[in-house]
PDB file of C-alpha atoms in Angstrom:
ATOM      1  CA  LEU A   1     157.202 124.946  16.469  1.00 72.00           C
ATOM      2  CA  ASP A   2     159.866 126.147  14.172  1.00 69.00           C
ATOM      3  CA  GLU A   3     161.666 127.932  16.845  1.00 76.00           C
ATOM      4  CA  ALA A   4     161.594 124.985  19.078  1.00 82.00           C
ATOM      5  CA  ALA A   5     162.971 122.857  16.343  1.00 78.00           C
ATOM      6  CA  GLU A   6     165.861 125.486  15.548  1.00 77.00           C
ATOM      7  CA  MET A   7     166.812 125.487  19.392  1.00 74.00           C
ATOM      8  CA  ASP A   8     167.115 121.601  19.167  1.00 75.00           C
ATOM      9  CA  GLY A   9     169.437 121.800  16.312  1.00 79.00           C
ATOM     10  CA  CYS A  10     167.289 121.295  13.267  1.00 80.00           C
ATOM     11  CA  GLY A  11     168.406 123.224  10.103  1.00 84.00           C
ATOM     12  CA  LYS A  12     166.258 125.444   7.952  1.00 84.00           C
ATOM     13  CA  GLY A  13     165.798 122.615   5.332  1.00 84.00           C
ATOM     14  CA  ASN A  14     164.592 120.122   7.934  1.00 83.00           C
ATOM     15  CA  ILE A  15     162.520 122.496   9.642  1.00 84.00           C
ATOM     16  CA  PHE A  16     160.377 123.256   6.517  1.00 87.00           C
ATOM     17  CA  PHE A  17     160.247 119.771   5.150  1.00 87.00           C
ATOM     18  CA  ARG A  18     159.515 117.936   8.700  1.00 84.00           C
ATOM     19  CA  ILE A  19     157.631 120.578  10.546  1.00 83.00           C
ATOM     20  CA  ILE A  20     155.805 123.177   8.350  1.00 85.00           C
ATOM     21  CA  LEU A  21     155.119 121.302   5.377  1.00 87.00           C
ATOM     22  CA  PRO A  22     153.220 118.413   6.849  1.00 84.00           C
ATOM     23  CA  GLN A  23     151.101 120.934   8.707  1.00 83.00           C
ATOM     24  CA  ILE A  24     150.358 122.935   5.703  1.00 86.00           C
ATOM     25  CA  THR A  25     149.658 120.129   3.332  1.00 85.00           C
ATOM     26  CA  PRO A  26     145.813 120.103   3.902  1.00 84.00           C
ATOM     27  CA  ALA A  27     145.806 123.665   2.916  1.00 84.00           C
ATOM     28  CA  LEU A  28     147.981 123.365  -0.129  1.00 88.00           C
ATOM     29  CA  ILE A  29     145.830 120.348  -1.582  1.00 86.00           C
ATOM     30  CA  THR A  30     142.493 122.212  -0.780  1.00 83.00           C
ATOM     31  CA  ALA A  31     143.934 125.409  -2.650  1.00 87.00           C
ATOM     32  CA  ALA A  32     145.200 122.973  -5.602  1.00 88.00           C
ATOM     33  CA  ILE A  33     141.657 121.322  -5.983  1.00 86.00           C
ATOM     34  CA  PHE A  34     139.821 124.730  -5.994  1.00 86.00           C
ATOM     35  CA  SER A  35     142.320 126.025  -8.585  1.00 89.00           C
ATOM     36  CA  PHE A  36     141.990 123.063 -10.725  1.00 88.00           C
ATOM     37  CA  TYR A  37     138.249 123.253 -10.599  1.00 85.00           C
ATOM     38  CA  TRP A  38     138.018 127.039 -11.072  1.00 87.00           C
ATOM     39  CA  THR A  39     140.233 126.566 -14.330  1.00 87.00           C
ATOM     40  CA  TRP A  40     138.546 123.481 -15.564  1.00 85.00           C
ATOM     41  CA  GLU A  41     135.057 125.387 -15.491  1.00 84.00           C
ATOM     42  CA  ASP A  42     136.194 128.817 -16.559  1.00 87.00           C
ATOM     43  CA  PHE A  43     134.479 129.887 -19.801  1.00 88.00           C
ATOM     44  CA  LEU A  44     135.230 133.469 -20.287  1.00 90.00           C
ATOM     45  CA  THR A  45     139.081 133.532 -20.443  1.00 89.00           C
ATOM     46  CA  PRO A  46     139.037 130.876 -23.136  1.00 89.00           C
ATOM     47  CA  LEU A  47     136.434 132.448 -24.952  1.00 89.00           C
ATOM     48  CA  ILE A  48     138.521 135.477 -25.373  1.00 92.00           C
ATOM     49  CA  TYR A  49     141.853 133.936 -26.193  1.00 91.00           C
ATOM     50  CA  LEU A  50     141.236 130.917 -28.097  1.00 89.00           C
ATOM     51  CA  ASN A  51     140.029 131.098 -31.774  1.00 88.00           C
ATOM     52  CA  GLU A  52     140.617 127.570 -33.207  1.00 90.00           C
ATOM     53  CA  PRO A  53     138.099 124.912 -32.281  1.00 86.00           C
ATOM     54  CA  LYS A  54     140.818 122.431 -31.907  1.00 90.00           C
ATOM     55  CA  LEU A  55     142.192 124.264 -28.863  1.00 89.00           C
ATOM     56  CA  TYR A  56     138.600 124.671 -26.981  1.00 87.00           C
ATOM     57  CA  THR A  57     138.207 123.691 -23.486  1.00 87.00           C
ATOM     58  CA  VAL A  58     135.423 121.651 -22.281  1.00 86.00           C
ATOM     59  CA  SER A  59     133.105 124.541 -21.452  1.00 86.00           C
ATOM     60  CA  LEU A  60     133.656 126.079 -25.030  1.00 86.00           C
ATOM     61  CA  ALA A  61     133.026 122.730 -26.703  1.00 85.00           C
ATOM     62  CA  LEU A  62     129.762 122.417 -24.740  1.00 85.00           C
ATOM     63  CA  ARG A  63     128.914 125.739 -26.152  1.00 84.00           C
ATOM     64  CA  ALA A  64     129.552 124.485 -29.714  1.00 80.00           C
ATOM     65  CA  PHE A  65     126.790 121.931 -29.263  1.00 79.00           C
ATOM     66  CA  SER A  66     124.305 124.571 -28.912  1.00 79.00           C
ATOM     67  CA  ASP A  67     123.029 126.079 -32.113  1.00 72.00           C
ATOM     68  CA  PRO A  68     121.525 129.502 -32.149  1.00 76.00           C
ATOM     69  CA  SER A  69     119.161 128.435 -34.775  1.00 78.00           C
ATOM     70  CA  GLY A  70     117.346 126.196 -32.336  1.00 74.00           C
ATOM     71  CA  GLN A  71     118.637 122.900 -33.395  1.00 81.00           C
ATOM     72  CA  THR A  72     120.435 121.995 -30.210  1.00 81.00           C
ATOM     73  CA  ASP A  73     121.398 118.341 -29.533  1.00 81.00           C
ATOM     74  CA  TRP A  74     120.586 117.869 -26.010  1.00 84.00           C
ATOM     75  CA  GLY A  75     121.610 114.459 -25.676  1.00 87.00           C
ATOM     76  CA  ALA A  76     125.437 115.385 -26.652  1.00 85.00           C
ATOM     77  CA  ILE A  77     125.334 118.377 -24.372  1.00 86.00           C
ATOM     78  CA  PHE A  78     124.242 116.214 -21.450  1.00 90.00           C
ATOM     79  CA  ALA A  79     126.707 113.415 -22.279  1.00 90.00           C
ATOM     80  CA  MET A  80     129.441 115.988 -22.544  1.00 89.00           C
ATOM     81  CA  SER A  81     128.540 117.515 -19.294  1.00 89.00           C
ATOM     82  CA  SER A  82     128.416 114.271 -17.703  1.00 90.00           C
ATOM     83  CA  LEU A  83     131.589 113.331 -18.833  1.00 90.00           C
ATOM     84  CA  SER A  84     133.248 116.840 -18.041  1.00 88.00           C
ATOM     85  CA  LEU A  85     132.821 116.129 -14.389  1.00 89.00           C
ATOM     86  CA  VAL A  86     134.793 112.918 -14.291  1.00 92.00           C
ATOM     87  CA  PRO A  87     138.263 114.435 -14.053  1.00 90.00           C
ATOM     88  CA  VAL A  88     136.976 116.878 -11.049  1.00 88.00           C
ATOM     89  CA  PHE A  89     135.313 114.074  -9.470  1.00 90.00           C
ATOM     90  CA  VAL A  90     138.449 111.550  -9.488  1.00 92.00           C
ATOM     91  CA  ILE A  91     140.716 114.439  -8.362  1.00 89.00           C
ATOM     92  CA  PHE A  92     138.137 115.219  -5.426  1.00 86.00           C
ATOM     93  CA  VAL A  93     137.955 111.529  -4.372  1.00 90.00           C
ATOM     94  CA  ALA A  94     141.794 111.047  -4.579  1.00 89.00           C
ATOM     95  CA  PHE A  95     142.491 114.146  -2.462  1.00 85.00           C
ATOM     96  CA  GLN A  96     139.535 114.224  -0.140  1.00 84.00           C
ATOM     97  CA  ARG A  97     141.185 112.707   2.863  1.00 82.00           C
ATOM     98  CA  TYR A  98     143.417 115.828   2.845  1.00 78.00           C
ATOM     99  CA  LEU A  99     140.333 118.103   2.886  1.00 77.00           C
ATOM    100  CA  VAL A 100     138.916 116.347   5.872  1.00 77.00           C
ATOM    101  CA  GLU A 101     142.109 116.385   7.552  1.00 73.00           C
ATOM    102  CA  GLY A 102     142.367 120.017   7.115  1.00 67.00           C
ATOM    103  CA  ILE A 103     138.714 120.599   8.374  1.00 67.00           C
ATOM    104  CA  SER A 104     139.205 118.338  11.349  1.00 69.00           C
ATOM    105  CA  THR A 105     142.525 119.921  12.547  1.00 64.00           C
ATOM    106  CA  THR A 106     141.525 123.672  12.002  1.00 60.00           C
ATOM    107  CA  GLY A 107     141.775 125.348  15.333  1.00 59.00           C
ATOM    108  CA  LEU A 108     143.598 122.660  17.090  1.00 57.00           C
ATOM    109  CA  LYS A 109     147.002 123.364  18.960  1.00 55.00           C
ATOM    110  CA  GLY A 110     149.812 121.013  19.144  1.00 52.00           C
TER     111      GLY A 110
END
């Protein structure tokens, strides 16, 4: 497609923004969603680098509710777990049409 557009007189910038970018948008959105989710749910990396409780991520804050002496506040853990899923769910719902578009157009030519 890019060679055909170049033969028709389209410049490099227009080829990228008008032809290539619209076709790879579903893949870019899918990669962004997965990247956000994997970063949001990461436990080991913040555990290694963060040492102040005010800088903790959601997964480390959940661990802080668990007490090794046996007095675990399960209600707070379940409430925080539920609330930690809200941003992931909102981002998925906002961009799910790109996921479906990417799945439905995979393997189709032209």
